[in-house]
């Protein structure tokens, strides 16, 4: 819109006339309730990007009550008269856009915000939401729980794919990545562990406040604020990575020998994939066996029990594949899980265990009726299947088929180029295929179609 035209609006005095003129010049936009993901249509929101989340939380482990304040710094990508956040369960007690109170209503997981005046395209704005209540996890399409999951001494907090919205208002889709500050207050004796680097820990009147900072861009689902009675170990690696391990005493004996290997695992993965992407690393080993999974929370995976070495290798491989390089769509989940699983195979191969070929062969021997062949990993079909065996195992088999076709030199070049080329950003399956063809100089379309997209057990490569 030419500037001269806009200036004439200043002369218009009545709000109705002004709105009509603005409306005519720039169509009113209400953002959109989702980021366009076919598997999770309401996840994320259109019309803005969040650059930073500043979350202040107070969790009472006795009552399970959470008091929160979220300040989102965002930029409008279109003119907005209204926009959505994802937020479910907790009660909103206040909402401002900038300094002004804004209107809001709840509709399912959408928190619909109407600022007093429209946001201009490109405008930077803050949204402050205060909230309270007893958070509860969401049930995913596959029946698993994610989000804020209360435990006997705190909470196991993991948000893949949907659960971030159970504890803070978010643009809850991996296409939007942001930096984070966390200020978390818990009863003295409990530890609150979030992502990134611990800035401070202060105890006043029986409560301890932990301040964490995650500087590199992070998808909302990878945020955590896990609370428990933890033993803490902190050190800095030779490469300057700040390691923070928090371990529930009930898991300490079983996890100690595995956690001891974290520095060497990170170093080994750095050699394969390129530099570790974050300033901080570590582990949160909770005692939450009912959860049934671990999550690659950014810079510091969270485990529902003492992990075995393979799980530690897997979750830390996700720091490159899934965390630093994010999905654009949940349909591409094999880019996370296939890569992390194949890293387990490579680790075994290079540490005296089975070769990746042997692991591949054992899987390939499974009959066509086996669940492994239930759907192709590049097309899980729905959100209910994103953590299914084909995504993990046949996803890893896809990478092994690629390695077999292009040879080790090109294969590891491809992995490193993927990690460095999309560092802190996003990738799609199509981009990975293009990269593999470019690096190897081979036509790999048949291979990818067979392994990623064709239903049923593929013919031997
Ligand atoms: N991404 C996790 C991993 O493989 C697994 C995971 C996260 C998961 N959320 C889940 C598995 C929900 C099943 C259900 O490391
Ligand atoms: Zn995984």
XYZ file of C-alpha atoms and ligand atoms in Angstrom:
477
model
C 0.000 0.000 0.000
C 1.488 3.392 -0.961
C 2.374 5.519 2.061
C 0.549 8.582 0.723
C -2.725 6.709 0.798
C -2.234 5.579 4.374
C -1.467 9.141 5.583
C -4.833 10.412 4.455
C -6.439 8.052 7.012
C -5.034 10.133 9.824
C -7.508 12.836 8.885
C -10.437 10.507 9.363
C -11.710 10.872 12.866
C -14.534 8.455 13.556
C -13.382 4.914 14.383
C -16.055 3.370 12.195
C -14.988 5.343 9.151
C -11.358 4.610 9.901
C -12.015 0.891 10.185
C -13.998 0.925 6.970
C -11.214 2.689 5.109
C -8.499 0.488 6.572
C -10.623 -2.530 5.836
C -11.007 -1.475 2.251
C -7.299 -0.841 1.842
C -6.007 -3.924 3.688
C -8.399 -6.813 4.097
C -9.051 -7.770 7.700
C -7.217 -10.906 8.694
C -7.828 -13.231 11.556
C -4.751 -15.395 11.168
C -5.659 -19.054 11.097
C -6.334 -21.638 13.778
C -3.673 -24.055 12.510
C -0.299 -24.078 10.791
C -1.702 -26.254 8.003
C -0.526 -29.624 9.280
C -2.797 -32.358 7.914
C -2.208 -34.649 10.927
C -2.788 -31.961 13.567
C -4.904 -29.319 11.815
C -5.296 -27.109 14.881
C -1.629 -27.239 15.924
C 0.149 -23.947 15.492
C -1.465 -20.859 14.111
C -1.151 -18.672 11.069
C -0.470 -14.956 10.896
C 2.521 -14.496 13.192
C 5.790 -15.984 14.379
C 6.949 -16.118 17.972
C 10.563 -15.016 18.430
C 10.757 -15.527 22.173
C 8.830 -17.037 25.060
C 9.413 -15.750 28.558
C 7.692 -18.208 30.907
C 7.330 -17.607 34.628
C 5.878 -20.608 36.417
C 5.165 -21.480 39.999
C 4.311 -25.115 40.690
C 2.963 -26.352 43.986
C 3.872 -30.030 44.003
C 1.473 -30.656 46.908
C -1.723 -29.425 45.285
C -0.610 -29.809 41.673
C -1.458 -26.191 41.036
C 0.411 -24.160 38.444
C 0.495 -20.372 38.265
C 1.907 -19.061 35.031
C 2.735 -15.939 33.126
C 3.807 -16.196 29.508
C 5.181 -13.238 27.591
C 5.425 -13.984 23.888
C 7.363 -11.646 21.638
C 6.007 -12.095 18.150
C 5.854 -10.592 14.680
C 2.737 -10.383 12.568
C 3.227 -11.908 9.115
C -0.001 -10.335 7.906
C -2.362 -7.658 9.128
C -4.192 -9.138 12.104
C -7.442 -8.080 13.690
C -7.425 -11.314 15.609
C -5.119 -14.303 16.087
C -5.008 -17.652 17.868
C -2.713 -19.286 20.376
C -2.859 -22.955 21.338
C -3.726 -23.400 24.990
C -5.831 -26.023 26.688
C -7.080 -26.752 30.193
C -5.746 -23.995 32.438
C -7.756 -20.856 33.258
C -6.671 -17.583 31.678
C -6.770 -14.774 34.248
C -5.429 -11.929 32.135
C -4.367 -11.164 28.597
C -2.698 -8.105 27.130
C -1.283 -7.312 23.731
C 1.463 -4.764 24.261
C 0.274 -2.786 27.270
C -3.398 -2.921 26.391
C -5.927 -5.424 27.623
C -7.091 -7.623 24.787
C -10.271 -9.574 24.258
C -10.066 -13.349 24.305
C -12.213 -16.431 24.162
C -11.535 -20.158 24.356
C -12.591 -22.568 21.654
C -11.215 -26.069 22.103
C -7.449 -25.756 22.061
C -7.620 -22.316 20.471
C -7.183 -19.214 22.591
C -8.604 -16.564 20.305
C -7.142 -13.116 20.955
C -8.636 -9.855 19.747
C -6.301 -6.919 20.305
C -7.825 -3.459 20.759
C -6.348 -2.339 17.480
C -5.288 -4.384 14.489
C -1.648 -5.400 14.226
C 0.103 -4.226 11.090
C 1.830 -6.709 8.835
C 5.416 -6.992 10.070
C 4.602 -5.396 13.429
C 6.455 -6.699 16.472
C 4.175 -7.210 19.455
C 4.073 -8.868 22.828
C 1.285 -11.005 24.232
C 1.152 -11.502 27.989
C -1.047 -14.282 29.306
C -1.503 -14.991 33.003
C -3.069 -18.302 33.933
C -3.604 -20.816 36.665
C -5.044 -24.192 37.473
C -4.143 -27.822 37.741
C -2.515 -28.811 34.463
C -3.412 -32.128 32.885
C -1.854 -33.911 29.932
C -3.573 -34.370 26.584
C -4.254 -37.779 25.097
C -2.684 -38.196 21.675
C -4.326 -39.977 18.738
C -2.208 -43.053 19.592
C -3.502 -43.061 23.177
C -0.319 -41.849 24.841
C -0.234 -38.900 27.211
C 1.785 -35.798 26.664
C 2.138 -32.417 28.242
C 2.287 -31.720 31.951
C 2.126 -35.168 33.591
C 2.056 -35.004 37.406
C 4.315 -37.456 39.244
C 4.541 -38.375 42.928
C 7.188 -35.684 43.509
C 6.588 -33.145 40.752
C 5.839 -33.395 37.051
C 7.211 -35.088 33.938
C 6.873 -32.471 31.210
C 7.139 -33.550 27.572
C 5.176 -32.093 24.692
C 5.468 -34.236 21.570
C 3.461 -33.774 19.506
C 0.789 -31.677 21.211
C 1.400 -31.229 24.929
C 3.139 -27.847 25.139
C -0.281 -26.197 25.116
C -1.146 -27.889 28.445
C 1.311 -25.659 30.324
C 1.891 -22.533 28.238
C 0.108 -20.692 25.448
C 2.054 -21.377 22.290
C 2.239 -21.392 18.562
C 2.307 -25.142 18.929
C 3.821 -26.427 15.705
C 7.480 -27.168 14.855
C 7.379 -24.729 11.941
C 7.659 -21.916 14.525
C 10.878 -21.953 16.544
C 11.816 -19.503 19.276
C 14.250 -18.776 22.090
C 13.022 -19.285 25.647
C 13.495 -17.994 29.173
C 12.090 -20.013 32.067
C 11.708 -18.820 35.645
C 10.306 -21.714 37.656
C 9.534 -21.651 41.357
C 9.026 -24.916 43.248
C 9.006 -25.961 46.922
C 12.485 -26.066 48.443
C 13.983 -29.515 47.979
C 12.501 -29.933 44.493
C 14.374 -29.140 41.312
C 12.844 -27.600 38.188
C 14.739 -28.499 35.017
C 14.098 -26.757 31.738
C 16.050 -26.424 28.490
C 19.367 -24.745 27.926
C 21.656 -23.159 30.468
C 20.901 -22.664 34.174
C 21.338 -18.964 34.963
C 20.511 -18.972 38.644
C 18.996 -20.872 41.529
C 17.773 -19.002 44.565
C 15.891 -20.159 47.645
C 13.687 -17.704 49.539
C 11.132 -18.568 52.248
C 11.006 -22.267 51.481
C 10.775 -21.929 47.711
C 13.473 -22.257 45.101
C 13.461 -20.387 41.818
C 15.353 -21.791 38.840
C 16.122 -19.578 35.847
C 16.913 -21.319 32.570
C 17.738 -19.873 29.175
C 17.437 -21.650 25.837
C 19.128 -19.407 23.289
C 19.004 -21.525 20.126
C 15.639 -21.715 18.326
C 13.349 -24.396 19.764
C 9.998 -25.868 18.752
C 7.385 -25.648 21.527
C 7.039 -29.430 21.791
C 10.683 -29.699 22.868
C 10.269 -27.407 25.867
C 10.278 -28.941 29.337
C 9.923 -27.808 32.934
C 10.265 -31.147 34.636
C 10.012 -31.025 38.431
C 11.084 -33.614 40.973
C 13.432 -34.570 43.778
C 16.584 -34.863 41.739
C 20.263 -35.422 42.339
C 22.100 -32.948 40.172
C 25.438 -33.223 38.447
C 26.936 -30.323 36.470
C 30.100 -30.047 34.435
C 31.476 -28.546 31.243
C 32.895 -30.775 28.501
C 36.238 -30.193 26.834
C 34.321 -28.578 23.966
C 32.645 -26.125 26.322
C 29.202 -27.762 26.391
C 27.434 -27.186 29.722
C 26.126 -30.534 30.949
C 23.373 -30.715 33.564
C 22.095 -34.125 34.641
C 19.136 -34.379 37.018
C 18.323 -37.857 38.286
C 15.558 -39.202 40.495
C 17.238 -41.124 43.335
C 15.151 -44.193 42.516
C 16.775 -44.324 39.054
C 20.273 -43.275 40.100
C 21.931 -46.671 40.341
C 20.592 -47.905 37.003
C 21.322 -44.683 35.128
C 24.803 -43.866 36.457
C 26.817 -46.098 34.080
C 24.811 -44.874 31.083
C 24.947 -41.164 31.928
C 28.694 -41.479 32.403
C 28.889 -42.153 28.671
C 27.024 -38.989 27.632
C 30.163 -36.932 26.839
C 31.637 -39.719 24.713
C 28.289 -40.304 22.955
C 28.013 -36.589 22.115
C 31.577 -36.570 20.867
C 30.987 -39.643 18.710
C 27.779 -38.138 17.289
C 29.608 -34.835 16.624
C 32.172 -36.709 14.572
C 29.427 -38.315 12.496
C 27.015 -35.393 12.144
C 29.053 -32.238 12.752
C 29.276 -30.033 15.842
C 26.727 -30.546 18.636
C 24.168 -27.802 17.935
C 23.572 -26.420 21.445
C 25.471 -24.711 24.264
C 23.899 -27.014 26.830
C 23.367 -30.752 27.152
C 22.383 -33.286 29.774
C 19.649 -35.596 30.931
C 16.551 -35.576 33.090
C 15.984 -39.054 34.478
C 12.603 -39.078 36.174
C 10.742 -41.901 37.889
C 7.548 -41.855 35.826
C 7.184 -45.355 34.442
C 3.531 -44.841 33.530
C 4.599 -42.386 30.802
C 6.178 -45.104 28.687
C 8.568 -43.034 26.572
C 11.515 -40.685 26.588
C 11.595 -37.401 24.709
C 14.404 -35.502 23.039
C 13.614 -32.241 24.885
C 16.029 -29.738 23.429
C 19.536 -29.720 24.882
C 18.490 -32.186 27.590
C 16.328 -35.254 26.894
C 13.831 -36.362 29.513
C 13.556 -40.069 30.375
C 10.675 -41.676 32.244
C 13.172 -44.106 33.843
C 16.884 -44.937 33.708
C 17.691 -45.088 29.990
C 19.731 -47.839 28.424
C 22.685 -46.787 26.297
C 20.776 -47.197 23.056
C 18.038 -44.825 24.262
C 20.639 -42.271 25.345
C 22.221 -42.483 21.886
C 18.768 -42.144 20.265
C 17.568 -39.099 22.208
C 20.857 -37.299 21.749
C 20.907 -38.061 18.008
C 17.599 -36.162 17.923
C 19.464 -33.030 19.035
C 20.746 -32.902 15.443
C 17.795 -34.625 13.770
C 14.503 -33.284 15.076
C 15.668 -30.497 17.363
C 18.231 -28.466 15.425
C 16.723 -29.590 12.105
C 12.969 -29.490 12.669
C 10.056 -31.017 10.866
C 7.930 -28.920 8.585
C 5.071 -31.386 8.841
C 4.410 -34.279 11.236
C 3.999 -36.543 8.218
C 7.799 -36.320 7.800
C 8.386 -37.783 11.282
C 10.711 -40.454 9.853
C 13.265 -37.618 9.419
C 13.377 -37.619 13.235
C 12.767 -41.193 14.254
C 14.393 -43.020 11.352
C 17.565 -40.964 11.817
C 17.687 -41.402 15.613
C 17.077 -45.141 15.256
C 19.730 -45.514 12.562
C 22.154 -43.725 14.895
C 21.524 -46.528 17.420
C 22.478 -49.054 14.725
C 25.618 -47.116 13.844
C 26.575 -46.858 17.489
C 26.314 -50.618 17.907
C 28.269 -51.167 14.694
C 31.128 -48.944 15.828
C 31.188 -50.158 19.441
C 31.545 -53.895 19.105
C 27.885 -54.731 18.524
C 25.957 -55.895 15.478
C 26.668 -54.266 12.141
C 23.911 -52.091 10.720
C 23.651 -54.642 7.911
C 22.948 -57.389 10.437
C 20.259 -55.277 12.132
C 18.760 -54.520 8.728
C 18.791 -58.200 7.744
C 17.111 -59.292 10.980
C 14.294 -56.803 10.350
C 14.038 -57.654 6.683
C 13.525 -61.302 7.637
C 10.203 -60.419 9.251
C 7.245 -61.772 7.258
C 5.112 -59.485 5.113
C 2.342 -59.824 7.721
C 4.510 -58.241 10.449
C 3.543 -54.841 11.907
C 6.827 -53.487 10.586
C 5.287 -53.385 7.106
C 1.912 -52.020 8.183
C 2.412 -48.646 6.506
C 5.277 -46.900 4.696
C 7.277 -44.518 6.919
C 7.005 -41.578 4.528
C 3.236 -41.747 4.751
C 2.083 -42.815 8.242
C -1.476 -41.825 7.311
C -2.454 -40.048 10.516
C -1.229 -38.680 13.824
C -2.093 -42.034 15.409
C 0.827 -43.660 13.569
C 3.632 -41.140 13.925
C 5.349 -43.193 16.649
C 4.666 -46.572 15.049
C 7.316 -49.213 14.404
C 7.498 -48.552 10.633
C 8.481 -44.916 11.301
C 11.389 -45.970 13.521
C 12.534 -49.267 12.055
C 11.638 -48.981 8.360
C 12.726 -45.328 8.586
C 16.154 -46.554 9.689
C 16.067 -49.260 7.006
C 15.510 -46.496 4.443
C 18.730 -44.833 5.543
C 20.531 -48.150 5.416
C 19.257 -48.759 1.893
C 20.510 -45.281 0.995
C 23.918 -46.005 2.533
C 24.134 -49.270 0.618
C 23.261 -47.501 -2.634
C 25.621 -44.505 -2.342
C 28.475 -45.900 -0.238
C 29.753 -44.779 3.155
C 31.610 -41.687 1.997
C 28.614 -40.100 0.269
C 26.203 -41.325 2.965
C 27.993 -39.619 5.842
C 28.520 -36.510 3.714
C 24.750 -36.428 3.189
C 24.028 -36.712 6.925
C 26.490 -33.943 7.757
C 25.200 -31.710 4.973
C 21.640 -32.258 6.201
C 22.568 -31.287 9.774
C 24.613 -28.236 8.763
C 22.432 -27.028 5.877
C 19.253 -26.979 7.959
C 20.832 -26.181 11.335
C 18.344 -24.334 13.600
C 15.824 -24.509 10.777
C 13.571 -26.990 9.043
C 13.673 -29.743 6.500
C 11.286 -31.795 4.410
C 11.535 -35.306 3.008
C 11.705 -33.878 -0.520
C 14.653 -31.660 0.480
C 16.455 -34.644 1.970
C 15.931 -36.635 -1.214
C 17.279 -33.782 -3.340
C 20.310 -33.455 -1.113
C 21.041 -37.185 -1.283
C 20.828 -37.135 -5.086
C 22.992 -34.022 -5.359
C 25.733 -35.337 -3.060
C 25.780 -38.847 -4.500
C 25.127 -37.934 -8.114
C 22.737 -40.898 -8.274
C 19.095 -41.160 -9.208
C 17.571 -42.267 -5.922
C 13.926 -41.699 -6.689
C 13.152 -45.409 -6.983
C 14.863 -46.146 -3.686
C 13.003 -43.458 -1.782
C 9.637 -44.310 -3.378
C 10.107 -47.970 -2.502
C 11.241 -47.483 1.078
C 9.285 -44.389 2.061
C 6.041 -44.484 0.145
C 5.167 -47.961 -1.066
C 2.839 -49.981 1.173
C 3.890 -53.513 2.068
C 7.256 -55.197 2.384
C 9.683 -53.864 -0.241
C 11.594 -56.205 -2.511
C 15.198 -56.743 -1.594
C 17.292 -53.714 -2.543
N 10.108 -38.921 20.134
C 10.247 -39.853 21.220
C 11.448 -40.709 20.873
O 11.385 -41.582 20.058
C 9.076 -40.732 21.466
C 7.781 -40.124 21.816
C 7.493 -38.870 22.170
C 6.567 -40.816 21.880
N 6.178 -38.731 22.438
C 5.590 -39.911 22.270
C 6.238 -42.129 21.639
C 4.294 -40.305 22.424
C 4.945 -42.518 21.785
C 3.968 -41.616 22.169
O 12.508 -40.452 21.321
Zn 12.961 -40.773 18.791
